[in-house]
mmCIF file with all atom_site columns, C-alpha atoms in Angstrom:
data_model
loop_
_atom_site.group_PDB
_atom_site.id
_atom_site.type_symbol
_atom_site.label_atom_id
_atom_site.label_alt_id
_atom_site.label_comp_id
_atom_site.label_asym_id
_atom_site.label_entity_id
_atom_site.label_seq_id
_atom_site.pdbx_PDB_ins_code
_atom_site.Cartn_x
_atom_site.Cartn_y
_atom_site.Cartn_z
_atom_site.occupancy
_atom_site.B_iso_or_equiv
_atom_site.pdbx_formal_charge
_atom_site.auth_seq_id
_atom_site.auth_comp_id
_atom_site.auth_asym_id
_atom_site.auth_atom_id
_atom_site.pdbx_PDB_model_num
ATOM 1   C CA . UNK A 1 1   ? -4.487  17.606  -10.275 1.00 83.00 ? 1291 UNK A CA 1
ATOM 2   C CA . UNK A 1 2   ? -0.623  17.339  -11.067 1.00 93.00 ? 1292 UNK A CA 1
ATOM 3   C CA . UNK A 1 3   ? 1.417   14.220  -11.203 1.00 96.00 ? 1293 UNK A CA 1
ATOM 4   C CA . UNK A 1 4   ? 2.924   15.777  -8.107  1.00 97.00 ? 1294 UNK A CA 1
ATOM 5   C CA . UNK A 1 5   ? -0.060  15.897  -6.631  1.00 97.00 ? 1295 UNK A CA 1
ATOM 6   C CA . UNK A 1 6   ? -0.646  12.126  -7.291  1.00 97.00 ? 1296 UNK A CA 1
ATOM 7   C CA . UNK A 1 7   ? 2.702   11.313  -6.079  1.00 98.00 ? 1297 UNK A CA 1
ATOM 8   C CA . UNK A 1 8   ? 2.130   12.825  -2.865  1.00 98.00 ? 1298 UNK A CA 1
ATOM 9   C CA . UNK A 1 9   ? -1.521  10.803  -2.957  1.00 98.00 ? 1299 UNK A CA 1
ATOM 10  C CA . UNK A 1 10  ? 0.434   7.424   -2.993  1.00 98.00 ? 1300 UNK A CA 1
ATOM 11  C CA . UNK A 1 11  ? 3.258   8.220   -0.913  1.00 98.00 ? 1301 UNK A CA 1
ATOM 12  C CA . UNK A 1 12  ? 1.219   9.430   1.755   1.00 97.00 ? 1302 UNK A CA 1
ATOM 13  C CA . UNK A 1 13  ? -1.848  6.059   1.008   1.00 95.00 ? 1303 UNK A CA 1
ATOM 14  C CA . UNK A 1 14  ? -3.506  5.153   3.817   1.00 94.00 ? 1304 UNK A CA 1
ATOM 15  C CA . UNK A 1 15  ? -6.842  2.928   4.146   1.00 94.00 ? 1305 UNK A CA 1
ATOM 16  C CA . UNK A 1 16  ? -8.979  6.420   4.279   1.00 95.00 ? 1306 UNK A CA 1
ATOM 17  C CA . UNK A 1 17  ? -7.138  7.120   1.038   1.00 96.00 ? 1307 UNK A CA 1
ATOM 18  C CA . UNK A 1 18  ? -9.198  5.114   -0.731  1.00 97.00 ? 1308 UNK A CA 1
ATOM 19  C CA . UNK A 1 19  ? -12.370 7.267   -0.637  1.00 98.00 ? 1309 UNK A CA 1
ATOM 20  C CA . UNK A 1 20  ? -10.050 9.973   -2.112  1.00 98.00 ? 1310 UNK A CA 1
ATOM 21  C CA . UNK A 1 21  ? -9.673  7.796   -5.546  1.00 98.00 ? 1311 UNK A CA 1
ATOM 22  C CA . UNK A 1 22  ? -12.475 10.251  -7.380  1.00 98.00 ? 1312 UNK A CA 1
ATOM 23  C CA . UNK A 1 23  ? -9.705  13.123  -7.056  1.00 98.00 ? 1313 UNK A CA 1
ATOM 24  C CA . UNK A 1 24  ? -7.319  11.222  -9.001  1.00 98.00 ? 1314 UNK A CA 1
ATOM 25  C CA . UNK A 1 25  ? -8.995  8.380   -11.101 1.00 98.00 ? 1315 UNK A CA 1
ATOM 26  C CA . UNK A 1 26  ? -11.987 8.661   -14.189 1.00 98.00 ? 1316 UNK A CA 1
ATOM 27  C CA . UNK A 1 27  ? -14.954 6.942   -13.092 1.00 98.00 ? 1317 UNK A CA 1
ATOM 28  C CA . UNK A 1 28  ? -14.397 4.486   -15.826 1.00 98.00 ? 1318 UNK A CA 1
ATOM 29  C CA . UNK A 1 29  ? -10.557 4.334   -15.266 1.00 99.00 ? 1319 UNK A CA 1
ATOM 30  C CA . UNK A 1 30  ? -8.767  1.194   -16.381 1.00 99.00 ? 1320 UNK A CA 1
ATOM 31  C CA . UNK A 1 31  ? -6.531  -0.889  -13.925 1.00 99.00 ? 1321 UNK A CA 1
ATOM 32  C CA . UNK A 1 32  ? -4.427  -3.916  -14.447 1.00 98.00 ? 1322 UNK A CA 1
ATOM 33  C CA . UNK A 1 33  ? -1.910  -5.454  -12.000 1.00 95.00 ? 1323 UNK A CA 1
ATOM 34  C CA . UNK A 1 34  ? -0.280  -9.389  -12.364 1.00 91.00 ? 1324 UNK A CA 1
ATOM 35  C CA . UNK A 1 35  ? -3.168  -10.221 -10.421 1.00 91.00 ? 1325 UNK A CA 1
ATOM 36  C CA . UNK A 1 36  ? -6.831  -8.137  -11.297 1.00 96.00 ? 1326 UNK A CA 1
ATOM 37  C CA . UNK A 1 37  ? -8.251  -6.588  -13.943 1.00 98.00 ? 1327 UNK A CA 1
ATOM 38  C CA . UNK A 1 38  ? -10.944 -4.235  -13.750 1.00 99.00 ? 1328 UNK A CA 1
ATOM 39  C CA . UNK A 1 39  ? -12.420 -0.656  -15.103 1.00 99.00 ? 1329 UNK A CA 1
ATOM 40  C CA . UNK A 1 40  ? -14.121 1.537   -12.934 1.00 99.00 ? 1330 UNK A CA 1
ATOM 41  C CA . UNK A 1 41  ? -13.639 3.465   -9.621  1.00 98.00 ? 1331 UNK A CA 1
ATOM 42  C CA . UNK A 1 42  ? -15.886 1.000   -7.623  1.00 98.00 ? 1332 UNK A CA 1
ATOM 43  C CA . UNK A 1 43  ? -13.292 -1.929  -8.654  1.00 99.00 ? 1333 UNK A CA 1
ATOM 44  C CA . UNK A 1 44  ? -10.362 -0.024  -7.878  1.00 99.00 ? 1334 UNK A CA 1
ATOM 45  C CA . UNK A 1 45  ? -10.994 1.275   -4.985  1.00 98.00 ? 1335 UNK A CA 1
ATOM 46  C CA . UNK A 1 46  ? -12.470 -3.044  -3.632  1.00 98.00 ? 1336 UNK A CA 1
ATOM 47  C CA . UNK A 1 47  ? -8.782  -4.001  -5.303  1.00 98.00 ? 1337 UNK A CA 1
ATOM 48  C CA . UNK A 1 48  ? -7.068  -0.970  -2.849  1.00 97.00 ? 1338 UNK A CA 1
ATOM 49  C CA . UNK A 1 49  ? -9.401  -1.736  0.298   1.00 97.00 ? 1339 UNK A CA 1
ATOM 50  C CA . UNK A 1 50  ? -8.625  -5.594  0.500   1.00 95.00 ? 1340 UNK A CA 1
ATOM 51  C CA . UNK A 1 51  ? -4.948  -4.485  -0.035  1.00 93.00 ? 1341 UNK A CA 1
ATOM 52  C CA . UNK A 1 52  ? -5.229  -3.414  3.255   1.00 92.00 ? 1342 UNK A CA 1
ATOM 53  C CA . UNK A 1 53  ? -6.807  -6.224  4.850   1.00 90.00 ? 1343 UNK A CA 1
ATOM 54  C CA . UNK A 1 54  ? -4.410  -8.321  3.411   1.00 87.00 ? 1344 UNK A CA 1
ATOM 55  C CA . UNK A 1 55  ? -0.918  -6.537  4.663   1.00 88.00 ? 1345 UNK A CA 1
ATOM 56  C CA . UNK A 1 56  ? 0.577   -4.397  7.427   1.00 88.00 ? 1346 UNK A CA 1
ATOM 57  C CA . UNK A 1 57  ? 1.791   -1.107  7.648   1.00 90.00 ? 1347 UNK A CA 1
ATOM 58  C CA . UNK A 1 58  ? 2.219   -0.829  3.236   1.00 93.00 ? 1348 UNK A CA 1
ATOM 59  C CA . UNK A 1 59  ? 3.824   2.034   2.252   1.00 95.00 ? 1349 UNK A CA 1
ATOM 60  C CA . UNK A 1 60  ? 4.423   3.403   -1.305  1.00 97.00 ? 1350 UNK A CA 1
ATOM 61  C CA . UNK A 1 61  ? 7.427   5.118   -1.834  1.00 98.00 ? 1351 UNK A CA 1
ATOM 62  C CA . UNK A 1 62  ? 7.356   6.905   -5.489  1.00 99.00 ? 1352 UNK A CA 1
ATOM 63  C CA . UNK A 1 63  ? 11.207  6.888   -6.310  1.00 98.00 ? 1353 UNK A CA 1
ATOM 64  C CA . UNK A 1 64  ? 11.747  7.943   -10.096 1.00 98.00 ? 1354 UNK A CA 1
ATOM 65  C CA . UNK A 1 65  ? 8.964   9.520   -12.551 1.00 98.00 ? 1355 UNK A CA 1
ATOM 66  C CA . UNK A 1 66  ? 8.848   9.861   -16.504 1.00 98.00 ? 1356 UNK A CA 1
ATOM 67  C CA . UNK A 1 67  ? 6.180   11.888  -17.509 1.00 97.00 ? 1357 UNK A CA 1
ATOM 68  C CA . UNK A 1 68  ? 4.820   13.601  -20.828 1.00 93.00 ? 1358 UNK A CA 1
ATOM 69  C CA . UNK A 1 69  ? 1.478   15.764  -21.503 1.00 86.00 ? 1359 UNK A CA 1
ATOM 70  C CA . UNK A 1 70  ? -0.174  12.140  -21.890 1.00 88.00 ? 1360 UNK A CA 1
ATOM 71  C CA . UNK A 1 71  ? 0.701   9.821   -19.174 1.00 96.00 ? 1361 UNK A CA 1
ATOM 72  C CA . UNK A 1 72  ? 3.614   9.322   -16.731 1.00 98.00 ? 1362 UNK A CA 1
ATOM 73  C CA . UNK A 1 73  ? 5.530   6.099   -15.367 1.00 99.00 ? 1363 UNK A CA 1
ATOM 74  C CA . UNK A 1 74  ? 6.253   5.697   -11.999 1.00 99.00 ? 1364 UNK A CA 1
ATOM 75  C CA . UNK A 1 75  ? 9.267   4.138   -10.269 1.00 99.00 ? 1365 UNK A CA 1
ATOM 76  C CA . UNK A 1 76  ? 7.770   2.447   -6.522  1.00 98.00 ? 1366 UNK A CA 1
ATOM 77  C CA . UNK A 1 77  ? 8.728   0.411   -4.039  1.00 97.00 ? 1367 UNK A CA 1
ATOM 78  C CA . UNK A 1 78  ? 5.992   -0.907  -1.769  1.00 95.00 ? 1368 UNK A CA 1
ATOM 79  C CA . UNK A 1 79  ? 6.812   -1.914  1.607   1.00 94.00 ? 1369 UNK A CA 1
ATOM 80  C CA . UNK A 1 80  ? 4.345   -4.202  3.807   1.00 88.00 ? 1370 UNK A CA 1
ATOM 81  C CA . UNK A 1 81  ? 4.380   -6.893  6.457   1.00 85.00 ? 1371 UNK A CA 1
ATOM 82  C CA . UNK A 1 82  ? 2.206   -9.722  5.745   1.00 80.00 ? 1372 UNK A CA 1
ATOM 83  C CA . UNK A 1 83  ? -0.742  -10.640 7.994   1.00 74.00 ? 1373 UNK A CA 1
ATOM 84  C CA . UNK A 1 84  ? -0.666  -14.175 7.124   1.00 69.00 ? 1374 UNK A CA 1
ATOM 85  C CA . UNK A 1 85  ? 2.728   -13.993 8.726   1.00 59.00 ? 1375 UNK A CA 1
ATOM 86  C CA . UNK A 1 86  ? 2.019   -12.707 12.061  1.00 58.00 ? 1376 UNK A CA 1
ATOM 87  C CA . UNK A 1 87  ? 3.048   -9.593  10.821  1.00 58.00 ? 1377 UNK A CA 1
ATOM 88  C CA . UNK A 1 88  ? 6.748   -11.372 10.091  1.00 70.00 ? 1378 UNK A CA 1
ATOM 89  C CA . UNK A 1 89  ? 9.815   -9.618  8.134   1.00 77.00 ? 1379 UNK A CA 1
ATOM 90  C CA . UNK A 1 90  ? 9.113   -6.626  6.274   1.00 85.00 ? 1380 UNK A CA 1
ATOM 91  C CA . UNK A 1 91  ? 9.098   -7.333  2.805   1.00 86.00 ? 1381 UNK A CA 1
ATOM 92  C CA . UNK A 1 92  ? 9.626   -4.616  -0.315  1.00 91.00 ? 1382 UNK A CA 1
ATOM 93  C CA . UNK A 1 93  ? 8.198   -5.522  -3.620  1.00 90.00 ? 1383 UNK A CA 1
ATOM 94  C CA . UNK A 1 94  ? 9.707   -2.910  -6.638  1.00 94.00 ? 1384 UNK A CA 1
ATOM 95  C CA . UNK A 1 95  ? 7.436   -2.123  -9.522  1.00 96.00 ? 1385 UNK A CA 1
ATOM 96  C CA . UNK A 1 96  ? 6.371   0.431   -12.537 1.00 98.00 ? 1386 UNK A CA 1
ATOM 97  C CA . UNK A 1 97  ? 3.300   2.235   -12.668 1.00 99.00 ? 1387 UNK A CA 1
ATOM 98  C CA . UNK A 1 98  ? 2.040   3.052   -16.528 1.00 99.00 ? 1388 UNK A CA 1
ATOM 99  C CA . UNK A 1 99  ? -0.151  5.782   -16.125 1.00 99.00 ? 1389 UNK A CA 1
ATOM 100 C CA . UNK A 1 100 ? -2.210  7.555   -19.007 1.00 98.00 ? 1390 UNK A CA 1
ATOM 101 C CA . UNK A 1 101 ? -4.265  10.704  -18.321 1.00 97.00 ? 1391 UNK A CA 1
ATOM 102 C CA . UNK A 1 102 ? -8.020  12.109  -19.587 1.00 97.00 ? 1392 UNK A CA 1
ATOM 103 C CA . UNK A 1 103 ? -8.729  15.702  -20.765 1.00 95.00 ? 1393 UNK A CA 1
ATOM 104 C CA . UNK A 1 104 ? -9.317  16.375  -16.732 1.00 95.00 ? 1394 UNK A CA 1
ATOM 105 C CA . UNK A 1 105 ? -5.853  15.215  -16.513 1.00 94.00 ? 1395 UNK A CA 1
ATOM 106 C CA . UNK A 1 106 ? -7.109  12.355  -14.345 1.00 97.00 ? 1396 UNK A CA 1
ATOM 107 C CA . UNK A 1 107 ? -5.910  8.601   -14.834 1.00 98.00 ? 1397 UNK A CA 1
ATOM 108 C CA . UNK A 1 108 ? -7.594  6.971   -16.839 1.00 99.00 ? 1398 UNK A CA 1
ATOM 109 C CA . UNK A 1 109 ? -5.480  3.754   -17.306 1.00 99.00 ? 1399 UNK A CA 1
ATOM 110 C CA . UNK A 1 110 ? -3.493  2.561   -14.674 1.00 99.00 ? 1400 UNK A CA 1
ATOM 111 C CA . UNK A 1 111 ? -0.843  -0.675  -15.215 1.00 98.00 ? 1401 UNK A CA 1
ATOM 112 C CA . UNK A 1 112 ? 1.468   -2.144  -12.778 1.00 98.00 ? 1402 UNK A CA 1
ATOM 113 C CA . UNK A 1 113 ? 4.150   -4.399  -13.789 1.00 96.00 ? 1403 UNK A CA 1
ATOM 114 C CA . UNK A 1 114 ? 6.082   -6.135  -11.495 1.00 89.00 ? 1404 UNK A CA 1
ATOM 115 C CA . UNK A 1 115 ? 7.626   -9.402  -10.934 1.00 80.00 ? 1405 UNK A CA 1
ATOM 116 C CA . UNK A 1 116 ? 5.122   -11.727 -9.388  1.00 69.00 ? 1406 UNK A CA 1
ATOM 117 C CA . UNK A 1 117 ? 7.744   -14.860 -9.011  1.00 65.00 ? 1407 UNK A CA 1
ATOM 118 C CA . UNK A 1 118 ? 10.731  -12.488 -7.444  1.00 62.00 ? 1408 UNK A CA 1
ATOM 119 C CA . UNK A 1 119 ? 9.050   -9.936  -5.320  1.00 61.00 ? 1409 UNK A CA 1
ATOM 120 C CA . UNK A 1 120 ? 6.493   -12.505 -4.040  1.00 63.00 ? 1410 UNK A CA 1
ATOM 121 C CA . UNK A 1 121 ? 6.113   -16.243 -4.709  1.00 58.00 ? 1411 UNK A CA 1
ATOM 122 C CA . UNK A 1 122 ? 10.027  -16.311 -3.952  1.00 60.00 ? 1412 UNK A CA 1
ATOM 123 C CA . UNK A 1 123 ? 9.297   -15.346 -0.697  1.00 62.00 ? 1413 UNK A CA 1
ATOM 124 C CA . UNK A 1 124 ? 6.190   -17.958 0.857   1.00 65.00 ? 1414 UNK A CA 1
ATOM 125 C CA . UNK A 1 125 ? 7.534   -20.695 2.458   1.00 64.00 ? 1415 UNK A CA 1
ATOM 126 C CA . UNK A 1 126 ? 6.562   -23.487 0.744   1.00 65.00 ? 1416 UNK A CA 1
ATOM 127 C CA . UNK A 1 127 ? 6.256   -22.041 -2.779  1.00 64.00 ? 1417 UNK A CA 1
ATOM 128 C CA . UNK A 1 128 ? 9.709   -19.909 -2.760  1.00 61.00 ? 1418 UNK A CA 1
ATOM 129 C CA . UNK A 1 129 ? 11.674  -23.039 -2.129  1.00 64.00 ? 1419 UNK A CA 1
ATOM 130 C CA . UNK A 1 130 ? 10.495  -24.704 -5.309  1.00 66.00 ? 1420 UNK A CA 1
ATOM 131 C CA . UNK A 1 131 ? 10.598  -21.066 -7.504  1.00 63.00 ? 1421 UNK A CA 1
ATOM 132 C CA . UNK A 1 132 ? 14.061  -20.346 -6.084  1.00 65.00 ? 1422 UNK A CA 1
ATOM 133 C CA . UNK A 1 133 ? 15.005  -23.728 -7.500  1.00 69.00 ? 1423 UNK A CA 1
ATOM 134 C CA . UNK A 1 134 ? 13.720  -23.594 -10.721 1.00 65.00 ? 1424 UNK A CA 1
ATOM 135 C CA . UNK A 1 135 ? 15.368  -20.328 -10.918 1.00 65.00 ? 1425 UNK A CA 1
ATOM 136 C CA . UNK A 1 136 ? 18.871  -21.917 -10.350 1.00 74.00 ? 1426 UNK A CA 1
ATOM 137 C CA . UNK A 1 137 ? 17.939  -24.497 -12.416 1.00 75.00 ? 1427 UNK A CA 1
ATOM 138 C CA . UNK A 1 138 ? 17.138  -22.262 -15.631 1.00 69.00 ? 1428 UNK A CA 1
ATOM 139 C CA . UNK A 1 139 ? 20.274  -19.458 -14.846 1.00 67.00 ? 1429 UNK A CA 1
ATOM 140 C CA . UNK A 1 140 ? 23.178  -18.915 -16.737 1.00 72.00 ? 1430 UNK A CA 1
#
């Protein structure tokens, strides 16, 4: 497996994508998002699968890499419609992906950082109005 190869793997994620985590990912592979925590393919792919159930149409779109014989980062934006939301706006959440790599060269520690409060509780109804507040409130 290359990183290219892995690119193409989450640009092109679909739910039957999921079965095809054992390509990519150590069994006991590491994976930590503002939301789960977990090690182990099993885990990962249950985090992926209710991804699915939980939005419409997502789509990855890798858009910048850094890589070194060790790991990579990865650049994303991650489109979806909500379900929640009658399948409402389309919505784009931006993130990194800190990825470290075994002696097979799969991942073996996966991290996603993004901004919880901007790229999602800013957008619910109820919640946003209140974090969009507090974020006037506290700028410069």
């Amino acid at each position: 497996m290359t990183l290219d190869d892995l690119i193409v793997f989450y640009n092109e994620f679909a739910p039957a994508s999921v079965a095809r985590f054992p390509e990519f990912y150590s069994d006991n592979a590491y994976f930590k998002d503002p939301f789960n925590e977990v090690r182990g393919l099993p885990a990962i792919q249950r985090i992926f699968t209710h991804m699915f159930g939980q939005v419409a149409e997502p789509r990855f779109v890798v858009t910048e890499k850094v890589a070194d014989q060790n790991g990579a980062m990865l650049v994303w934006e991650f489109y979806y419609r909500v379900k929640l939301w009658g399948k409402g706006e389309a919505q784009v959440m931006r993130g990194v992906s800190h990825l470290k790599f075994d002696a097979d060269g799969k991942v073996c520690y996966h991290r996603d950082y993004w901004d919880a409060a901007e790229e999602l509780y800013m957008k619910l109804p109820a919640i946003g109005t209140l974090m969009r507040g507090l974020r006037r409130m506290l700028a410069a």
